[in-house]
Coordinates of C-alpha atoms in Angstrom, one line a residue:
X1061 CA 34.2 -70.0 -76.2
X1062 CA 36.0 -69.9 -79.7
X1063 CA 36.0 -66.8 -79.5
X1064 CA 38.7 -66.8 -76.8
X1065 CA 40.4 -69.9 -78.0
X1066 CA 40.6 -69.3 -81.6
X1067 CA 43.9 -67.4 -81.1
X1068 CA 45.7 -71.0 -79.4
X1069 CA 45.6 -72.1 -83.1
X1070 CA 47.8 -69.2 -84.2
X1071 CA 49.7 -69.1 -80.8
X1072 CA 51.0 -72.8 -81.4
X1073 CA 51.2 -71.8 -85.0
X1074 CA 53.8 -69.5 -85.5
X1075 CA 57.2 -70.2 -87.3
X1076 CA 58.6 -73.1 -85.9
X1077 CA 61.9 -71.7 -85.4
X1078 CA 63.8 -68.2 -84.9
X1079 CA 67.3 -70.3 -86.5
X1080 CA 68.8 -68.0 -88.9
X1081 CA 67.3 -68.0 -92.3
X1082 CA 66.2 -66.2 -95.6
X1083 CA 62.7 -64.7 -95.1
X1084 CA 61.9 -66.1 -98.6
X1085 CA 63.6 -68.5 -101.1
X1086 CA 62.8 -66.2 -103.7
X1087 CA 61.1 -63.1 -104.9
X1088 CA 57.8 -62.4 -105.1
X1089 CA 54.1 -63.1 -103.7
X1090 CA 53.9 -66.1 -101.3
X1091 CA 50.9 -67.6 -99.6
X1092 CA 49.4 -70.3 -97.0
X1093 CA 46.5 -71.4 -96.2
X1094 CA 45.2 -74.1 -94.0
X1095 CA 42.1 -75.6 -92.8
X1096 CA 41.5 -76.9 -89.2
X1097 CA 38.9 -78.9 -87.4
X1098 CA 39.1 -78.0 -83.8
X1099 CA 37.1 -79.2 -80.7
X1100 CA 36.9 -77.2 -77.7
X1101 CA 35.4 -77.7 -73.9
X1102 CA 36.0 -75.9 -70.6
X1103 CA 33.9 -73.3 -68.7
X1104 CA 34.2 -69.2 -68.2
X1105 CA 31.4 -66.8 -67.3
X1106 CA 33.1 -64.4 -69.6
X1107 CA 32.6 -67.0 -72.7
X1108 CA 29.9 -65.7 -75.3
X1109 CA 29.0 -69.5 -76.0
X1110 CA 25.0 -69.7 -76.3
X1111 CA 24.9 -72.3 -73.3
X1112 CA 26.5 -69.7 -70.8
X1113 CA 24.2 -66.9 -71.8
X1114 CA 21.9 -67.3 -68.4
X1115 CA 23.8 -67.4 -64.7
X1116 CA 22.1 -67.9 -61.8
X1117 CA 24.7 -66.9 -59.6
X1118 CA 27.7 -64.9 -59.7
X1119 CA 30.1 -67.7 -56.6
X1120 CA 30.3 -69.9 -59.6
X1121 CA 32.7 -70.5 -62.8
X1122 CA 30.2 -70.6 -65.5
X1123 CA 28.5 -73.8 -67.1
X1124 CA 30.9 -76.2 -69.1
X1125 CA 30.4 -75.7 -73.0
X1126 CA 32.1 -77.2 -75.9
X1127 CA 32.1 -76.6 -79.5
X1128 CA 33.4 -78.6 -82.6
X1129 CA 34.5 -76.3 -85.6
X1130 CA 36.4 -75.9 -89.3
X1131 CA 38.2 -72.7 -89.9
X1132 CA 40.0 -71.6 -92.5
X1133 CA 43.4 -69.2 -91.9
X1134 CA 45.2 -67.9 -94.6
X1135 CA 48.5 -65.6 -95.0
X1136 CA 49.9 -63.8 -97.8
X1137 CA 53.7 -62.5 -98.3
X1138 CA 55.5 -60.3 -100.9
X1139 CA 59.4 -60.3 -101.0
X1140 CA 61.5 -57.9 -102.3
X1141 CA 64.3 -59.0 -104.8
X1142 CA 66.6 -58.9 -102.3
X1143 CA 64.7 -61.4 -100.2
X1144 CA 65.7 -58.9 -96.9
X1145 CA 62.5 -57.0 -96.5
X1146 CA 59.3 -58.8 -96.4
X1147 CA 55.1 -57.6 -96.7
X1148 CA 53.0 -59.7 -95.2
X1149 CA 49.0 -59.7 -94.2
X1150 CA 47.8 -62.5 -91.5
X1151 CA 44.3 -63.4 -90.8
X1152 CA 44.6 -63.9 -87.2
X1153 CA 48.5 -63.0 -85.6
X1154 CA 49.8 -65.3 -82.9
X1155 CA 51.1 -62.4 -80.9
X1156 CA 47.4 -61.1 -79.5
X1157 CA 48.3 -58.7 -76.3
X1158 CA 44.1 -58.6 -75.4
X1159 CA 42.2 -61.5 -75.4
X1160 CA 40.2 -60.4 -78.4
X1161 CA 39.1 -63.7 -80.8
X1162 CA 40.9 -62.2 -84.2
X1163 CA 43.9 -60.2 -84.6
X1164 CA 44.4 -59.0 -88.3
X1165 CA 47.8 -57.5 -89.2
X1166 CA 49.9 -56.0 -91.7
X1167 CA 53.2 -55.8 -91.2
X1168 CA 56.7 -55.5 -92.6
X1169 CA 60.1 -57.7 -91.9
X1170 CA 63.5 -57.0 -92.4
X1171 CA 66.4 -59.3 -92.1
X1172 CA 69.7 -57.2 -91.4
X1173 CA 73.0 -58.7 -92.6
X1174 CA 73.9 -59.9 -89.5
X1175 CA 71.1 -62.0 -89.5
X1176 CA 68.8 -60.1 -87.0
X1177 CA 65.7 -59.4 -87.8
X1178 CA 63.2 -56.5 -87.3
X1179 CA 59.1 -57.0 -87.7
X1180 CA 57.3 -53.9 -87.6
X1181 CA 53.0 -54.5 -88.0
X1182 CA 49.5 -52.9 -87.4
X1183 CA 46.3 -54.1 -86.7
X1184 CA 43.3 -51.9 -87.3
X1185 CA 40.4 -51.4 -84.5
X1186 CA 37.7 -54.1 -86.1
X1187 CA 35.2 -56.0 -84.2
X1188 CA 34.6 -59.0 -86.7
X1189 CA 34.3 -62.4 -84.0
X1190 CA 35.2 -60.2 -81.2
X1191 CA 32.2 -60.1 -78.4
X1192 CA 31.5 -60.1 -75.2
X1193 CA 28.7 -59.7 -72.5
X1194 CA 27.2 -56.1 -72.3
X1195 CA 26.9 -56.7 -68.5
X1196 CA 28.5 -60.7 -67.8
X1197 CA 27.3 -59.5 -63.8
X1198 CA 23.5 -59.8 -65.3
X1199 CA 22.0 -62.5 -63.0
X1200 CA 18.9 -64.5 -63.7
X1201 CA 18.1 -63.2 -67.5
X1202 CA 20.0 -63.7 -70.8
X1203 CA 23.0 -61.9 -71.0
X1204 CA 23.1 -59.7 -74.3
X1205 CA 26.5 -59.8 -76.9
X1206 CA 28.2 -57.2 -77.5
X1207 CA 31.4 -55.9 -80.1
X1208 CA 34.7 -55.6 -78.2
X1209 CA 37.1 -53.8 -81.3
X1210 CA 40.9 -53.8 -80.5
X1211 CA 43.8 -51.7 -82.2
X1212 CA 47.4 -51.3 -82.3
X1213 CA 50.8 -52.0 -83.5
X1214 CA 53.9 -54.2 -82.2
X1215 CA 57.3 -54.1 -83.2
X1216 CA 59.8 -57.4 -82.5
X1217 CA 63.7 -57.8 -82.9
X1218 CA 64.8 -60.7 -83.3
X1219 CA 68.7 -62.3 -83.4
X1220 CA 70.0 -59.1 -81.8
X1221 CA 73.7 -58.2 -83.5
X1222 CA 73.4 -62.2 -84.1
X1223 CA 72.7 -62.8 -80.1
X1224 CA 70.1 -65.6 -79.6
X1225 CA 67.7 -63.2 -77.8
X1226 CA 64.5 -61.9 -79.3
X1227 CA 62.7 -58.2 -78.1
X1228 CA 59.2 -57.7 -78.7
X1229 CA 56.9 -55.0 -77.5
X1230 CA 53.4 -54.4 -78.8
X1231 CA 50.3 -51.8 -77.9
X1232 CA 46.8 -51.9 -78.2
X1233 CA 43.9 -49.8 -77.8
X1234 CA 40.3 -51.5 -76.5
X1235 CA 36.9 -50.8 -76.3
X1236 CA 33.3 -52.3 -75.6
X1237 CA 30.5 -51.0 -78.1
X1238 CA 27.7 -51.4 -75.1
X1239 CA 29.4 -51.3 -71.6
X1240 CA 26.7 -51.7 -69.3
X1241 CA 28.7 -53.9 -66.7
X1242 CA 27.6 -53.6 -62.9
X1243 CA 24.5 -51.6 -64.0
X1244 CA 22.1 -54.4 -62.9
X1245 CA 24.0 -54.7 -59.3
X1246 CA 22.9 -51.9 -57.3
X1247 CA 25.7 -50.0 -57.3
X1248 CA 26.6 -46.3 -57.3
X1249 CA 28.0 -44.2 -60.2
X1250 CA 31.5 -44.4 -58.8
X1251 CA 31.4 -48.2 -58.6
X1252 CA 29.9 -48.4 -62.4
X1253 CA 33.3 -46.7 -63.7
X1254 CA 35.2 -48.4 -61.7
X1255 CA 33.7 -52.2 -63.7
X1256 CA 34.4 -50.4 -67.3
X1257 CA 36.4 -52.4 -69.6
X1258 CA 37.5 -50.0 -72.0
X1259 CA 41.4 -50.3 -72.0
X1260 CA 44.9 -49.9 -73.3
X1261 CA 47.3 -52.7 -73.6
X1262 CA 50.8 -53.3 -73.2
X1263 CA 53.2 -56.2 -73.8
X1264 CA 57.0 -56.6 -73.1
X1265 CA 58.6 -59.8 -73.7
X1266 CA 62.1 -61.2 -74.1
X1267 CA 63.1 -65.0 -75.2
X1268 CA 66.2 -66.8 -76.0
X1269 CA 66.9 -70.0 -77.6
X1270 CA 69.9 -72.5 -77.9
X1271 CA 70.5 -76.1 -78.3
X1272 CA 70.7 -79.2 -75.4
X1273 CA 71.0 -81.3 -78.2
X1274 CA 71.3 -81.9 -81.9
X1275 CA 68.0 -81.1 -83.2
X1276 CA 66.6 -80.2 -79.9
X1277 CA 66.1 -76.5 -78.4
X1278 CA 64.6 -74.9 -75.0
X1279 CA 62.9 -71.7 -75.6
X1280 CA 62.3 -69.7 -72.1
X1281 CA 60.7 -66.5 -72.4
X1282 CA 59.2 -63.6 -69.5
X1283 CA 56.8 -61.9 -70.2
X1284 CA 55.6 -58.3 -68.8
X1285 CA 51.4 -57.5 -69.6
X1286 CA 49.8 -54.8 -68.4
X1287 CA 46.3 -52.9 -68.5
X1288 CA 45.5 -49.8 -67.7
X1289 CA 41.5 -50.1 -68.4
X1290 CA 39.0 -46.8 -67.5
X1291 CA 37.8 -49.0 -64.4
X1292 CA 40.5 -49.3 -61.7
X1293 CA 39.2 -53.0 -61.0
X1294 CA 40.2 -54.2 -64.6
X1295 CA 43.5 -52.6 -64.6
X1296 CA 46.6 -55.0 -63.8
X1297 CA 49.9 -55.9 -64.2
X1298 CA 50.8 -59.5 -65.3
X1299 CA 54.1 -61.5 -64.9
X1300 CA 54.5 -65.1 -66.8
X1301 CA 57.3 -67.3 -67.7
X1302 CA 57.3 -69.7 -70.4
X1303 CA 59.6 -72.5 -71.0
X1304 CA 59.6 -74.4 -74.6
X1305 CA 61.1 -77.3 -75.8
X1306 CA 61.2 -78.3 -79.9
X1307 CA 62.9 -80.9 -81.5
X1308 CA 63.8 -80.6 -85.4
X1309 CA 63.8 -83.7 -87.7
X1310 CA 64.3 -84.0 -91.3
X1311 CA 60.5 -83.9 -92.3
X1312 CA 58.8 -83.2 -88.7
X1313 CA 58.7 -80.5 -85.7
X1314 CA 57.1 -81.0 -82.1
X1315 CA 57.1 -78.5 -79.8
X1316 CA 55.4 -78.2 -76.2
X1317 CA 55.7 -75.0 -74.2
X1318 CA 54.9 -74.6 -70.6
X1319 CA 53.4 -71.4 -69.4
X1320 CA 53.0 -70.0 -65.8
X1321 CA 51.9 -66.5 -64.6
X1322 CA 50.4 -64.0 -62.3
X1323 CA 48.0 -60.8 -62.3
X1324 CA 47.8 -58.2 -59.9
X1325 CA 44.7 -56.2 -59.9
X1326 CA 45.1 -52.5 -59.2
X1327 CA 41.7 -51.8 -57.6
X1328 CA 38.9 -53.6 -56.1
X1329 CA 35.9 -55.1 -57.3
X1330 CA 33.2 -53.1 -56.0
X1331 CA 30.4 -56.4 -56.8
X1332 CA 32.8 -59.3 -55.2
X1333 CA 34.5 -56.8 -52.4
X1334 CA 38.1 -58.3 -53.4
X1335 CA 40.6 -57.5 -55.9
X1336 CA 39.8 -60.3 -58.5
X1337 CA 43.9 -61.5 -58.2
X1338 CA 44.9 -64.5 -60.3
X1339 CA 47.2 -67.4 -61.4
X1340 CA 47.3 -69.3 -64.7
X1341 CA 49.0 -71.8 -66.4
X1342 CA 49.1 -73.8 -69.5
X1343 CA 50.7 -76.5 -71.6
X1344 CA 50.7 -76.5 -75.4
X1345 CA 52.0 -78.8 -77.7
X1346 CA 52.2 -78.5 -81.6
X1347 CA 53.5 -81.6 -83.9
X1348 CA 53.8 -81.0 -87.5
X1349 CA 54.9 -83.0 -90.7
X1350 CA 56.5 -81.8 -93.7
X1351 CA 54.7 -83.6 -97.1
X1352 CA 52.7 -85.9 -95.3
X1353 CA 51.6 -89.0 -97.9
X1354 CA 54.5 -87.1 -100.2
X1355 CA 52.0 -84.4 -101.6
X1356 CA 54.2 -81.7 -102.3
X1357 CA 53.7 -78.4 -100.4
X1358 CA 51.1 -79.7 -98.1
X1359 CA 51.4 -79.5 -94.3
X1360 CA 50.0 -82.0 -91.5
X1361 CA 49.3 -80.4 -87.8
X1362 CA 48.3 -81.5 -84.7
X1363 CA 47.6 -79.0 -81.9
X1364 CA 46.8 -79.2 -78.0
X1365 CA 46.6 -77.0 -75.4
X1366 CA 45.1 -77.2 -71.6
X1367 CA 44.5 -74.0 -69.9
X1368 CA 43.3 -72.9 -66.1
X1369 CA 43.4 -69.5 -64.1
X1370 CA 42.5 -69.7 -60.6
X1371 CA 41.0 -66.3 -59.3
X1372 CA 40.6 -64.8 -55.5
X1373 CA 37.3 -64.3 -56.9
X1374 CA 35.3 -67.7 -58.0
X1375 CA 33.4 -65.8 -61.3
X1376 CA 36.6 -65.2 -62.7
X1377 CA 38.1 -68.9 -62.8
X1378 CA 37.9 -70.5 -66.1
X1379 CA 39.6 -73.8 -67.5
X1380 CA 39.7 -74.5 -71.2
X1381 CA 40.9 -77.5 -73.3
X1382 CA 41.9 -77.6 -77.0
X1383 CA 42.4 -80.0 -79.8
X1384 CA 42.7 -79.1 -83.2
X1385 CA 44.4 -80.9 -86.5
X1386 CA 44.3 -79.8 -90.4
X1387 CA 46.3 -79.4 -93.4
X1388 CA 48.2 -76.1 -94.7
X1389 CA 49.1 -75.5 -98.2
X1390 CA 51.9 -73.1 -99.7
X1391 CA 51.2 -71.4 -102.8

């Protein structure tokens, strides 16, 4: 199940706010790194966790697991003299387009003189943390692991000519190392390719943000996903809103963000008989706190984040709950 969650640390971690600022206060190499203790419970057949290797039945959502671990995430920056253009590497990117575990990225910012910024990064096809079942449809034996390796790029624009609105699009290529989905299920060639997971990935989003109050911000955001997998009953398109709210004080940041969407599946499922359609939601919250016990450089965080996607097809639902807290530390 970490392996599915991991990336709500990063999601809830990104920069606290898209307000106009210097990418560095100075030249040079910059770094961060924190360490987290999360805890993490729900249920999904589609969860590698070692409890939900054997199902019994396919009408259900999977057994309930949960997991307590310590991670460590780390980012490093270089800044160019004129502190407008910006090198970075991140262990695990917030912006993850596939549901992959880990995202690693390099990438390169710019901040225009207008303020704007443009973020232009690439993630390499690697499978480190990254599995899933060979065939999650095996009923009645232990379903095997497998590598799922994703690639691609994204490019985000943000502040436009000093507007409030934000751009991002991003790309990515997927695909399983043993796809053996539907082979146990009695079905015919046809319906086999039409279970394979293999896919490309595409993201559109835009997002504002302005003030209700001193200190105090909603963030709303749509959002445009789709998938166009080698098996017609994993392709879809997806459709979410999101609406954030974050306050600003002079040592602290808390900011919960409300998220509701759709999918539409293009084909259907040749083992259920039904497209596998879905809803989802989820609330996040994140509270930070600048120098907590005054120890200079050192950052306090407390995460928390309840998902659940209702499918037209009982395999697919999943919930998921998350609680994580740690320190970061800027070199």
């Amino acid at each position: 199940m970490f392996k599915k969650l991991s990336c709500s640390l990063l999601v809830l971690c990104v920069s606290q706010s898209s307000i106009a600022r210097p990418l560095s206060e100075q030249a040079g190499w910059d770094s961060t790194l924190s360490l987290n203790a999360l805890y993490i419970s729900g249920h999904s057949q589609l969860s590698t966790s070692s409890e939900n290797r054997t199902t019994n039945s396919l009408t259900n959502s999977g057994k309930s697991t949960s997991e307590t671990l310590v991670i460590p995430l780390n980012k490093i920056f270089y800044t160019f003299d004129s502190l407008k253009t910006q090198l970075y590497f991140d262990a695990n990117n917030a912006d993850q387009i596939t549901t992959n575990g880990f995202q690693y990225e390099f990438g390169m910012k710019h901040q225009f003189y207008d303020d704007s910024k443009l973020t232009f990064a690439v993630f390499p096809k690697l499978s480190v943390y990254n599995e899933v079942w060979e065939d999650p449809f095996l009923v009645g034996s232990d379903r095997e692991e497998t590598k799922q390796k994703v690639g691609g790029g994204r490019i985000a624009i943000e502040q436009i000519f000093a507007s409030p609105f934000t751009v991002k699009y991003a790309i990515a290529s997927s695909s399983i190392e043993d796809e053996l989905s539907g082979q146990t299920n009695s079905l015919t060639s046809d319906e086999i390719t039409l279970l394979n997971r293999d896919s490309i990935y595409q993201r559109f989003s835009i997002e504002t943000m302005f003030p209700i109050q001193k200190r105090i911000f909603l963030k709303p955001t749509l959002e445009k996903n789709q998938r166009d997998a080698d098996g017609a009953a994993n392709s879809y398109e997806d459709y979410a809103l999101k609406l954030g709210v974050l306050i600003f004080r002079e040592r602290s940041f808390w900011a919960t963000t409300l998220s509701m969407g759709v999918q539409n599946y293009e084909a259907t499922n040749p083992i259920f008989d039904k497209k596998q359609d879905l809803v989802y939601g989820s609330l996040s919250s994140i509270f930070s706190y600048k120098e907590p016990l005054n120890l200079r450089n050192w950052n306090w965080n407390l995460l928390g984040a309840y998902t659940q996607k209702k499918s037209d097809i009982s395999f697919y639902d999943s919930r998921s709950i998350f609680i994580s807290t740690g320190m970061s530390y800027q070199f």
